[in-house]
PDB file of C-alpha atoms in Angstrom:
ATOM      1  CA  MET A1167     294.022  58.502  26.238  1.00 69.00           C
ATOM      2  CA  ASP A1168     295.810  59.424  29.444  1.00 79.00           C
ATOM      3  CA  LYS A1169     293.082  60.410  31.910  1.00 83.00           C
ATOM      4  CA  THR A1170     295.522  62.350  34.112  1.00 89.00           C
ATOM      5  CA  ILE A1171     295.633  65.160  31.530  1.00 94.00           C
ATOM      6  CA  PHE A1172     291.879  65.794  31.627  1.00 96.00           C
ATOM      7  CA  LYS A1173     289.600  67.727  33.968  1.00 97.00           C
ATOM      8  CA  PRO A1174     285.793  67.320  33.728  1.00 97.00           C
ATOM      9  CA  ILE A1175     283.894  70.625  33.566  1.00 97.00           C
ATOM     10  CA  HIS A1176     280.243  69.921  34.427  1.00 96.00           C
ATOM     11  CA  THR A1177     280.558  66.502  32.800  1.00 97.00           C
ATOM     12  CA  LYS A1178     280.648  62.845  33.796  1.00 96.00           C
ATOM     13  CA  VAL A1179     283.509  60.926  32.179  1.00 97.00           C
ATOM     14  CA  ASN A1180     284.293  57.257  31.527  1.00 97.00           C
ATOM     15  CA  TYR A1181     287.679  56.201  30.161  1.00 96.00           C
ATOM     16  CA  SER A1182     288.375  53.080  28.101  1.00 93.00           C
ATOM     17  CA  ASP A1183     291.462  51.908  26.255  1.00 89.00           C
ATOM     18  CA  ASP A1184     290.434  53.410  22.923  1.00 92.00           C
ATOM     19  CA  CYS A1185     288.073  56.306  23.689  1.00 96.00           C
ATOM     20  CA  ILE A1186     286.601  58.682  26.261  1.00 98.00           C
ATOM     21  CA  GLU A1187     282.879  58.915  27.015  1.00 98.00           C
ATOM     22  CA  VAL A1188     281.606  62.361  28.092  1.00 98.00           C
ATOM     23  CA  ILE A1189     278.090  63.220  29.319  1.00 97.00           C
ATOM     24  CA  LYS A1190     276.843  66.634  30.449  1.00 94.00           C
ATOM     25  CA  LYS A1191     275.858  66.953  34.122  1.00 91.00           C
ATOM     26  CA  ASP A1192     275.059  69.677  36.673  1.00 82.00           C
ATOM     27  CA  LYS A1193     273.753  72.178  34.089  1.00 78.00           C
ATOM     28  CA  THR A1194     270.449  72.088  32.226  1.00 77.00           C
ATOM     29  CA  ALA A1195     270.664  75.111  29.897  1.00 76.00           C
ATOM     30  CA  PRO A1196     272.055  74.661  26.358  1.00 77.00           C
ATOM     31  CA  ASP A1197     275.434  76.038  25.193  1.00 76.00           C
ATOM     32  CA  GLU A1198     277.053  75.983  28.635  1.00 86.00           C
ATOM     33  CA  ASN A1199     280.590  75.233  29.781  1.00 94.00           C
ATOM     34  CA  THR A1200     280.143  71.453  29.677  1.00 96.00           C
ATOM     35  CA  TYR A1201     283.280  69.791  28.401  1.00 97.00           C
ATOM     36  CA  LEU A1202     286.300  67.691  29.280  1.00 98.00           C
ATOM     37  CA  ARG A1203     289.245  70.071  29.615  1.00 98.00           C
ATOM     38  CA  ASN A1204     292.652  68.948  28.348  1.00 97.00           C
ATOM     39  CA  THR A1205     295.272  70.399  30.694  1.00 93.00           C
ATOM     40  CA  LEU A1206     298.288  69.965  28.389  1.00 95.00           C
ATOM     41  CA  TYR A1207     297.796  72.905  26.058  1.00 95.00           C
ATOM     42  CA  ASP A1208     297.828  76.678  26.201  1.00 96.00           C
ATOM     43  CA  PHE A1209     296.357  76.921  22.717  1.00 98.00           C
ATOM     44  CA  HIS A1210     296.391  80.036  20.548  1.00 98.00           C
ATOM     45  CA  ASN A1211     296.979  79.021  16.918  1.00 99.00           C
ATOM     46  CA  GLY A1212     297.229  75.610  15.286  1.00 99.00           C
ATOM     47  CA  THR A1213     295.050  72.614  14.516  1.00 99.00           C
ATOM     48  CA  ILE A1214     292.785  70.421  16.609  1.00 99.00           C
ATOM     49  CA  GLU A1215     291.596  67.055  15.307  1.00 99.00           C
ATOM     50  CA  VAL A1216     289.408  64.428  16.960  1.00 99.00           C
ATOM     51  CA  ASP A1217     287.070  61.604  16.045  1.00 99.00           C
ATOM     52  CA  VAL A1218     283.606  61.889  17.613  1.00 99.00           C
ATOM     53  CA  LEU A1219     280.504  59.729  17.952  1.00 99.00           C
ATOM     54  CA  SER A1220     277.301  60.665  19.736  1.00 98.00           C
ATOM     55  CA  LYS A1221     274.236  58.857  20.964  1.00 98.00           C
ATOM     56  CA  LEU A1222     271.158  60.318  22.597  1.00 97.00           C
ATOM     57  CA  THR A1223     270.780  59.641  26.312  1.00 95.00           C
ATOM     58  CA  LYS A1224     267.637  57.874  27.549  1.00 94.00           C
ATOM     59  CA  ASP A1225     266.380  61.127  29.078  1.00 92.00           C
ATOM     60  CA  ALA A1226     267.250  63.341  26.090  1.00 93.00           C
ATOM     61  CA  PRO A1227     264.676  66.075  25.390  1.00 90.00           C
ATOM     62  CA  ASP A1228     262.924  66.264  22.012  1.00 91.00           C
ATOM     63  CA  TYR A1229     265.246  69.033  20.823  1.00 92.00           C
ATOM     64  CA  ALA A1230     268.437  67.025  21.509  1.00 92.00           C
ATOM     65  CA  ARG A1231     270.536  66.638  18.376  1.00 96.00           C
ATOM     66  CA  GLY A1232     273.580  64.685  19.612  1.00 96.00           C
ATOM     67  CA  PHE A1233     275.560  67.907  20.132  1.00 96.00           C
ATOM     68  CA  ILE A1234     279.291  67.051  20.157  1.00 98.00           C
ATOM     69  CA  GLY A1235     282.492  68.935  19.303  1.00 99.00           C
ATOM     70  CA  ILE A1236     285.473  70.878  20.587  1.00 99.00           C
ATOM     71  CA  VAL A1237     286.311  73.811  22.815  1.00 98.00           C
ATOM     72  CA  PHE A1238     289.407  75.959  22.287  1.00 99.00           C
ATOM     73  CA  ARG A1239     291.042  78.964  23.948  1.00 99.00           C
ATOM     74  CA  ALA A1240     289.237  78.238  27.236  1.00 98.00           C
ATOM     75  CA  ASN A1241     290.318  80.593  30.006  1.00 98.00           C
ATOM     76  CA  ALA A1242     291.644  79.395  33.371  1.00 96.00           C
ATOM     77  CA  ASN A1243     288.295  79.324  35.189  1.00 96.00           C
ATOM     78  CA  ASP A1244     286.297  77.886  32.244  1.00 97.00           C
ATOM     79  CA  SER A1245     284.105  80.986  32.006  1.00 96.00           C
ATOM     80  CA  GLU A1246     285.114  81.927  28.428  1.00 97.00           C
ATOM     81  CA  PHE A1247     285.917  79.858  25.348  1.00 98.00           C
ATOM     82  CA  GLU A1248     285.301  79.376  21.631  1.00 98.00           C
ATOM     83  CA  SER A1249     283.557  76.223  20.386  1.00 97.00           C
ATOM     84  CA  PHE A1250     282.611  74.271  17.283  1.00 98.00           C
ATOM     85  CA  TYR A1251     280.188  71.361  17.356  1.00 98.00           C
ATOM     86  CA  ILE A1252     278.052  69.177  15.117  1.00 98.00           C
ATOM     87  CA  ARG A1253     274.402  68.109  15.384  1.00 98.00           C
ATOM     88  CA  PRO A1254     274.359  64.520  14.064  1.00 98.00           C
ATOM     89  CA  THR A1255     270.540  64.245  13.912  1.00 97.00           C
ATOM     90  CA  ASN A1256     270.612  67.148  11.429  1.00 97.00           C
ATOM     91  CA  GLY A1257     272.919  65.275   9.049  1.00 97.00           C
ATOM     92  CA  MET A1258     272.607  62.580   6.418  1.00 95.00           C
ATOM     93  CA  ASN A1259     269.354  61.092   7.753  1.00 95.00           C
ATOM     94  CA  CYS A1260     267.536  64.407   8.229  1.00 95.00           C
ATOM     95  CA  LEU A1261     264.671  65.137   5.820  1.00 95.00           C
ATOM     96  CA  ASP A1262     263.814  68.608   7.148  1.00 95.00           C
ATOM     97  CA  PRO A1263     265.743  71.163   5.013  1.00 95.00           C
ATOM     98  CA  VAL A1264     265.733  73.810   7.749  1.00 93.00           C
ATOM     99  CA  ARG A1265     267.176  71.452  10.362  1.00 94.00           C
ATOM    100  CA  LYS A1266     269.615  70.052   7.811  1.00 96.00           C
ATOM    101  CA  SER A1267     271.034  73.546   7.269  1.00 95.00           C
ATOM    102  CA  HIS A1268     271.955  73.570  10.983  1.00 95.00           C
ATOM    103  CA  GLY A1269     274.359  70.606  10.935  1.00 97.00           C
ATOM    104  CA  CYS A1270     277.228  72.457  12.620  1.00 98.00           C
ATOM    105  CA  GLN A1271     277.648  75.526  14.804  1.00 96.00           C
ATOM    106  CA  TYR A1272     280.318  77.937  16.046  1.00 96.00           C
ATOM    107  CA  PHE A1273     279.556  79.646  19.344  1.00 94.00           C
ATOM    108  CA  SER A1274     281.461  81.686  21.892  1.00 95.00           C
ATOM    109  CA  TYR A1275     280.787  81.241  25.604  1.00 96.00           C
ATOM    110  CA  PRO A1276     279.252  82.931  27.490  1.00 94.00           C
ATOM    111  CA  GLY A1277     277.567  85.622  25.398  1.00 90.00           C
ATOM    112  CA  TYR A1278     277.345  84.339  21.846  1.00 91.00           C
ATOM    113  CA  THR A1279     275.307  81.139  21.964  1.00 86.00           C
ATOM    114  CA  PHE A1280     273.240  79.609  19.189  1.00 80.00           C
ATOM    115  CA  ALA A1281     270.148  81.145  20.821  1.00 84.00           C
ATOM    116  CA  TYR A1282     271.737  84.620  20.674  1.00 88.00           C
ATOM    117  CA  PHE A1283     272.668  84.242  17.002  1.00 87.00           C
ATOM    118  CA  ARG A1284     269.184  83.023  16.077  1.00 83.00           C
ATOM    119  CA  GLU A1285     267.313  85.567  18.214  1.00 87.00           C
ATOM    120  CA  PHE A1286     269.074  88.445  16.479  1.00 89.00           C
ATOM    121  CA  GLY A1287     269.116  86.867  13.009  1.00 83.00           C
ATOM    122  CA  ILE A1288     272.914  86.695  12.912  1.00 85.00           C
ATOM    123  CA  GLU A1289     273.928  84.273  10.173  1.00 87.00           C
ATOM    124  CA  GLY A1290     277.176  82.685   9.090  1.00 91.00           C
ATOM    125  CA  TYR A1291     277.886  80.586  12.182  1.00 94.00           C
ATOM    126  CA  GLU A1292     276.004  77.425  11.118  1.00 96.00           C
ATOM    127  CA  ASN A1293     276.036  75.191   8.070  1.00 97.00           C
ATOM    128  CA  ALA A1294     274.882  71.840   6.713  1.00 97.00           C
ATOM    129  CA  VAL A1295     277.008  68.707   7.185  1.00 98.00           C
ATOM    130  CA  ASP A1296     275.897  65.823   4.965  1.00 96.00           C
ATOM    131  CA  THR A1297     278.202  63.118   6.372  1.00 98.00           C
ATOM    132  CA  ILE A1298     277.095  63.039  10.028  1.00 98.00           C
ATOM    133  CA  ALA A1299     274.603  60.808  11.861  1.00 98.00           C
ATOM    134  CA  LEU A1300     273.994  59.447  15.337  1.00 98.00           C
ATOM    135  CA  GLU A1301     276.122  56.428  16.327  1.00 98.00           C
ATOM    136  CA  LYS A1302     278.548  57.081  13.448  1.00 98.00           C
ATOM    137  CA  TRP A1303     282.157  58.171  13.861  1.00 99.00           C
ATOM    138  CA  SER A1304     282.987  61.546  12.302  1.00 99.00           C
ATOM    139  CA  HIS A1305     286.280  63.406  12.101  1.00 99.00           C
ATOM    140  CA  ILE A1306     286.410  67.043  13.217  1.00 99.00           C
ATOM    141  CA  LYS A1307     289.348  69.273  12.309  1.00 99.00           C
ATOM    142  CA  ALA A1308     289.772  72.932  13.251  1.00 99.00           C
ATOM    143  CA  GLU A1309     292.456  75.179  11.743  1.00 99.00           C
ATOM    144  CA  ILE A1310     292.781  78.221  13.989  1.00 99.00           C
ATOM    145  CA  HIS A1311     294.845  81.312  13.172  1.00 98.00           C
ATOM    146  CA  ASP A1312     294.432  84.535  15.141  1.00 98.00           C
ATOM    147  CA  ASN A1313     290.866  85.684  14.419  1.00 97.00           C
ATOM    148  CA  LYS A1314     290.018  83.040  11.801  1.00 98.00           C
ATOM    149  CA  GLY A1315     288.840  79.451  12.063  1.00 98.00           C
ATOM    150  CA  ILE A1316     288.272  76.934   9.299  1.00 99.00           C
ATOM    151  CA  PHE A1317     286.318  73.865  10.350  1.00 99.00           C
ATOM    152  CA  PHE A1318     286.194  70.500   8.605  1.00 99.00           C
ATOM    153  CA  VAL A1319     283.997  67.469   9.190  1.00 99.00           C
ATOM    154  CA  ASP A1320     284.982  64.188   7.576  1.00 99.00           C
ATOM    155  CA  HIS A1321     287.687  66.024   5.597  1.00 98.00           C
ATOM    156  CA  LYS A1322     285.223  68.477   4.019  1.00 98.00           C
ATOM    157  CA  LYS A1323     285.264  72.196   4.821  1.00 99.00           C
ATOM    158  CA  VAL A1324     281.928  73.034   6.438  1.00 99.00           C
ATOM    159  CA  LEU A1325     282.380  76.429   8.091  1.00 98.00           C
ATOM    160  CA  GLU A1326     284.708  79.432   8.122  1.00 98.00           C
ATOM    161  CA  VAL A1327     284.586  81.997  10.906  1.00 97.00           C
ATOM    162  CA  ASN A1328     286.279  85.375  10.554  1.00 96.00           C
ATOM    163  CA  GLY A1329     286.198  87.229  13.853  1.00 94.00           C
ATOM    164  CA  PHE A1330     286.265  85.117  16.995  1.00 96.00           C
ATOM    165  CA  LYS A1331     284.184  86.760  19.707  1.00 94.00           C
ATOM    166  CA  HIS A1332     287.006  86.617  22.295  1.00 96.00           C
ATOM    167  CA  GLY A1333     289.451  88.181  19.837  1.00 95.00           C
ATOM    168  CA  ALA A1334     292.586  87.238  17.948  1.00 96.00           C
ATOM    169  CA  ASN A1335     294.852  87.139  20.999  1.00 97.00           C
ATOM    170  CA  ALA A1336     292.822  84.832  23.244  1.00 98.00           C
ATOM    171  CA  ARG A1337     294.521  81.628  24.279  1.00 97.00           C
ATOM    172  CA  GLY A1338     293.813  78.775  26.629  1.00 98.00           C
ATOM    173  CA  ALA A1339     292.894  75.139  27.010  1.00 98.00           C
ATOM    174  CA  ILE A1340     291.184  72.870  24.539  1.00 98.00           C
ATOM    175  CA  GLY A1341     288.325  70.554  25.426  1.00 98.00           C
ATOM    176  CA  LEU A1342     285.896  67.878  24.295  1.00 99.00           C
ATOM    177  CA  TYR A1343     282.389  69.350  24.229  1.00 98.00           C
ATOM    178  CA  VAL A1344     278.936  67.804  24.714  1.00 98.00           C
ATOM    179  CA  ASP A1345     275.537  69.354  25.294  1.00 96.00           C
ATOM    180  CA  ILE A1346     272.042  68.365  26.383  1.00 93.00           C
ATOM    181  CA  GLY A1347     271.019  64.757  25.794  1.00 94.00           C
ATOM    182  CA  THR A1348     274.359  63.664  24.337  1.00 96.00           C
ATOM    183  CA  ASP A1349     276.327  60.573  25.250  1.00 97.00           C
ATOM    184  CA  GLY A1350     279.565  61.560  23.518  1.00 98.00           C
ATOM    185  CA  PHE A1351     282.583  59.467  22.573  1.00 99.00           C
ATOM    186  CA  PHE A1352     285.982  60.851  21.552  1.00 98.00           C
ATOM    187  CA  LYS A1353     289.187  59.250  20.262  1.00 98.00           C
ATOM    188  CA  ASN A1354     292.349  60.083  18.316  1.00 97.00           C
ATOM    189  CA  LEU A1355     292.733  63.601  19.695  1.00 97.00           C
ATOM    190  CA  LYS A1356     295.596  65.414  17.973  1.00 98.00           C
ATOM    191  CA  VAL A1357     296.599  68.998  18.764  1.00 98.00           C
ATOM    192  CA  THR A1358     299.306  70.927  16.915  1.00 98.00           C
ATOM    193  CA  CYS A1359     300.254  74.344  18.270  1.00 97.00           C
ATOM    194  CA  THR A1360     301.940  76.731  15.832  1.00 97.00           C
ATOM    195  CA  ASP A1361     302.867  79.378  18.416  1.00 94.00           C
TER     196      ASP A1361
END
């Protein structure tokens, strides 16, 4: 991937010939604006696809899950965006049924984090993903149209969101997202804009 089209947002980045490594830095709270911004797109509607692999960092806290995914419709100063990510430790090797039901997550930065949804008992923004695990490549695909998003992992629909928190008309950059304790790897990014 061409590193000149990316801008790290509170992340450390390493580029190789076939993939990009992204690690969160500077921020310690979960669900923050920690991603690698792609500067090519002013994304509103379309599809985003990428292959992802996550490992836990040596200093990962106990609650780290290998959080890795995408950001879309990020505003110019990276203070607002929509996001979808997976939690690989909650996937195919997870024996805890409660954790397993939290294999993927939609959130909207800054106000609608996973903590907000859980604190107020708001459901419908998480789901199980049986194909994911640490140190295993997975394919994420997002189909975005106005106020609706359909999210796929490994070619299986895992989540549908009706009502993005920043609204149907938001547009902006896309990004490669990681969170606490994740050493994230990304390759084969493909973005198709339909408007």
